[in-house]
CSV table of C-alpha atoms in Angstrom, one decimal:
chain,number,residue,atom,x,y,z
A,183,MET,CA,12.3,10.2,-22.8
A,184,SER,CA,10.6,11.7,-19.8
A,185,GLU,CA,7.6,10.3,-18.2
A,186,ASP,CA,4.2,11.4,-19.4
A,187,ARG,CA,2.6,14.1,-17.1
A,188,ALA,CA,-0.7,12.3,-16.8
A,189,GLN,CA,0.8,9.1,-15.8
A,190,ILE,CA,3.0,10.9,-13.2
A,191,SER,CA,-0.2,12.6,-12.0
A,192,ILE,CA,-1.9,9.2,-11.8
A,193,ASP,CA,1.0,7.8,-9.8
A,194,VAL,CA,1.0,10.7,-7.3
A,195,GLY,CA,-2.7,10.2,-6.8
A,196,VAL,CA,-2.2,6.5,-6.2
A,197,LEU,CA,0.8,7.2,-3.7
A,198,LEU,CA,-1.2,9.9,-1.9
A,199,ASN,CA,-4.0,7.3,-1.3
A,200,GLN,CA,-1.5,4.6,-0.1
A,201,VAL,CA,0.0,7.2,2.3
A,202,HIS,CA,-3.5,8.2,3.5
A,203,SER,CA,-4.4,4.5,4.0
A,204,VAL,CA,-1.3,3.7,6.0
A,205,ALA,CA,-1.6,6.7,8.2
A,206,THR,CA,-5.3,6.2,8.8
A,207,GLU,CA,-4.7,2.6,9.8
A,208,ARG,CA,-1.9,3.5,12.1
A,209,LEU,CA,-3.8,6.4,13.7
A,210,ASN,CA,-7.0,4.2,14.2
A,211,ALA,CA,-4.8,1.6,15.9
A,212,ALA,CA,-3.3,4.3,18.1
A,213,LEU,CA,-6.7,5.8,18.9
A,214,GLN,CA,-8.6,2.6,19.5
A,215,PRO,CA,-7.9,2.4,23.3
A,216,MET,CA,-9.6,5.8,23.5
A,217,ASN,CA,-12.7,4.4,21.7
A,218,LEU,CA,-11.8,6.9,18.9
A,219,THR,CA,-10.9,6.8,15.2
A,220,SER,CA,-9.2,9.2,13.0
A,221,ARG,CA,-12.6,10.7,11.9
A,222,HIS,CA,-13.5,11.2,15.5
A,223,ALA,CA,-10.2,13.1,15.9
A,224,ALA,CA,-10.8,15.1,12.9
A,225,VAL,CA,-14.1,16.3,14.0
A,226,MET,CA,-12.6,17.1,17.4
A,227,PHE,CA,-9.9,19.1,15.8
A,228,LEU,CA,-12.4,21.1,13.7
A,229,ILE,CA,-14.6,21.8,16.7
A,230,ARG,CA,-11.7,23.1,18.6
A,231,ASP,CA,-10.8,25.4,15.7
A,232,ARG,CA,-14.4,26.8,15.8
A,233,VAL,CA,-16.2,24.8,13.2
A,234,GLU,CA,-19.2,24.7,15.3
A,235,THR,CA,-22.1,23.2,13.4
A,236,GLN,CA,-22.8,19.7,12.0
A,237,ARG,CA,-23.5,21.2,8.6
A,238,ASP,CA,-20.1,23.0,8.6
A,239,LEU,CA,-18.4,19.7,9.6
A,240,VAL,CA,-20.0,17.8,6.8
A,241,VAL,CA,-18.9,20.4,4.3
A,242,ARG,CA,-15.2,20.5,5.7
A,243,LEU,CA,-14.8,16.8,6.0
A,244,ASN,CA,-16.6,16.2,2.6
A,245,THR,CA,-18.7,13.4,4.2
A,246,ASP,CA,-22.3,12.5,4.4
A,247,LYS,CA,-24.8,13.7,7.0
A,248,THR,CA,-25.7,10.3,8.4
A,249,GLY,CA,-22.1,9.5,9.1
A,250,MET,CA,-21.6,12.9,10.8
A,251,VAL,CA,-24.5,12.2,13.0
A,252,ARG,CA,-23.0,8.9,14.3
A,253,MET,CA,-19.6,10.8,14.7
A,254,ILE,CA,-21.3,13.5,16.9
A,255,ASP,CA,-23.4,11.0,18.7
A,256,ASP,CA,-20.3,9.0,19.6
A,257,LEU,CA,-18.5,11.9,20.8
A,258,ASP,CA,-21.5,13.2,22.9
A,259,ARG,CA,-21.9,9.6,24.3
A,260,LEU,CA,-18.1,9.7,25.4
A,261,GLY,CA,-18.6,13.1,27.0
A,262,TYR,CA,-16.2,14.8,24.6
A,263,ILE,CA,-18.7,17.3,23.1
A,264,SER,CA,-21.6,19.4,24.1
A,265,ARG,CA,-24.5,20.4,22.1
A,266,THR,CA,-26.1,23.9,22.7
A,267,PRO,CA,-29.0,25.3,20.7
A,268,SER,CA,-27.9,28.3,18.5
A,269,THR,CA,-29.3,31.7,19.7
A,270,ASN,CA,-29.5,32.8,16.0
A,271,ASP,CA,-31.3,29.8,14.6
A,272,ARG,CA,-33.2,27.3,16.7
A,273,ARG,CA,-32.7,24.6,14.0
A,274,VAL,CA,-28.9,24.8,14.6
A,275,THR,CA,-26.9,23.3,17.3
A,276,ILE,CA,-23.5,24.6,18.3
A,277,LEU,CA,-20.9,22.0,19.1
A,278,THR,CA,-18.1,22.6,21.6
A,279,LEU,CA,-15.5,20.4,23.3
A,280,THR,CA,-16.1,19.7,27.0
A,281,ALA,CA,-13.3,19.8,29.4
A,282,SER,CA,-12.7,16.0,29.1
A,283,GLY,CA,-13.0,16.4,25.1
A,284,GLN,CA,-10.1,18.9,25.4
A,285,VAL,CA,-8.0,16.4,27.4
A,286,ALA,CA,-8.9,13.5,25.0
A,287,LEU,CA,-8.0,15.8,22.1
A,288,ARG,CA,-4.6,16.5,23.5
A,289,GLU,CA,-4.0,12.9,23.9
A,290,ALA,CA,-5.2,12.2,20.3
A,291,GLN,CA,-3.0,14.9,19.1
A,292,GLN,CA,0.1,13.2,20.7
A,293,HIS,CA,-0.9,10.0,18.8
A,294,THR,CA,-1.4,12.0,15.6
A,295,ARG,CA,1.9,13.7,15.8
A,296,ARG,CA,3.6,10.2,16.6
A,297,VAL,CA,1.9,8.5,13.6
A,298,ALA,CA,2.8,11.4,11.5
A,299,ASP,CA,6.4,11.3,12.4
A,300,ASP,CA,6.5,7.7,11.9
A,301,VAL,CA,4.7,7.8,8.3
A,302,PHE,CA,7.0,10.7,7.0
A,303,HIS,CA,10.2,9.8,8.9
A,304,ALA,CA,12.1,9.4,5.5
A,305,VAL,CA,11.1,13.0,4.4
A,306,ASP,CA,13.1,16.0,5.6
A,307,HIS,CA,11.6,19.2,6.8
A,308,ASP,CA,12.1,21.3,3.7
A,309,ASP,CA,10.5,18.4,1.5
A,310,LEU,CA,7.6,18.3,3.9
A,311,LEU,CA,7.1,22.1,3.6
A,312,ALA,CA,7.3,21.8,-0.2
A,313,MET,CA,4.8,18.9,-0.1
A,314,ARG,CA,2.3,20.9,1.9
A,315,THR,CA,2.6,23.8,-0.2
A,316,THR,CA,2.1,21.9,-3.2
A,317,LEU,CA,-1.0,20.0,-1.9
A,318,ARG,CA,-2.6,23.3,-0.9
A,319,ARG,CA,-2.0,24.6,-4.3
A,320,VAL,CA,-3.6,21.5,-5.8
A,321,LEU,CA,-6.6,21.9,-3.5
A,322,ARG,CA,-6.6,25.7,-4.2
A,323,LEU,CA,-6.5,26.1,-0.5
A,324,ASP,CA,-7.2,29.7,0.7
A,325,VAL,CA,-4.6,29.7,3.4
A,326,SER,CA,-5.8,33.0,4.8
A,327,ASN,CA,-9.1,31.3,6.0
A,328,GLY,CA,-8.5,27.6,5.6
A,329,ASN,CA,-11.4,27.0,3.1
A,330,ILE,CA,-11.1,24.8,0.1
A,331,LEU,CA,-12.2,26.8,-3.0
């Protein structure tokens, strides 16, 4: 008798959560000497990819505004981002990486790749591609513009 689809779905959800926890813990440990966390790195990656406002970061990372303010303040204090008033809307601040932020992001990316390689070392290339495709389908990711529907 084959396993129940609902139970398999639950198991997959639990396993995804466990993989996320392990990867986050390892990445946080790797980034700690830089005074960064995985959340800081995620914010920096998105700013690099032209997610320029705090509001857009909150939506993309599915987080609360207060937590995002702390992230932005931390990155500003470290000198990794700059805040510029929008020319279109004076209530909006445009976020960009500074030169030192770009250097820090490259270092964070090296740590991210190392941790990802470590976490997924037992998964071959084709299985990783299939996993990514499947997860995008689950999230109904619009690959053409990177937005979750």
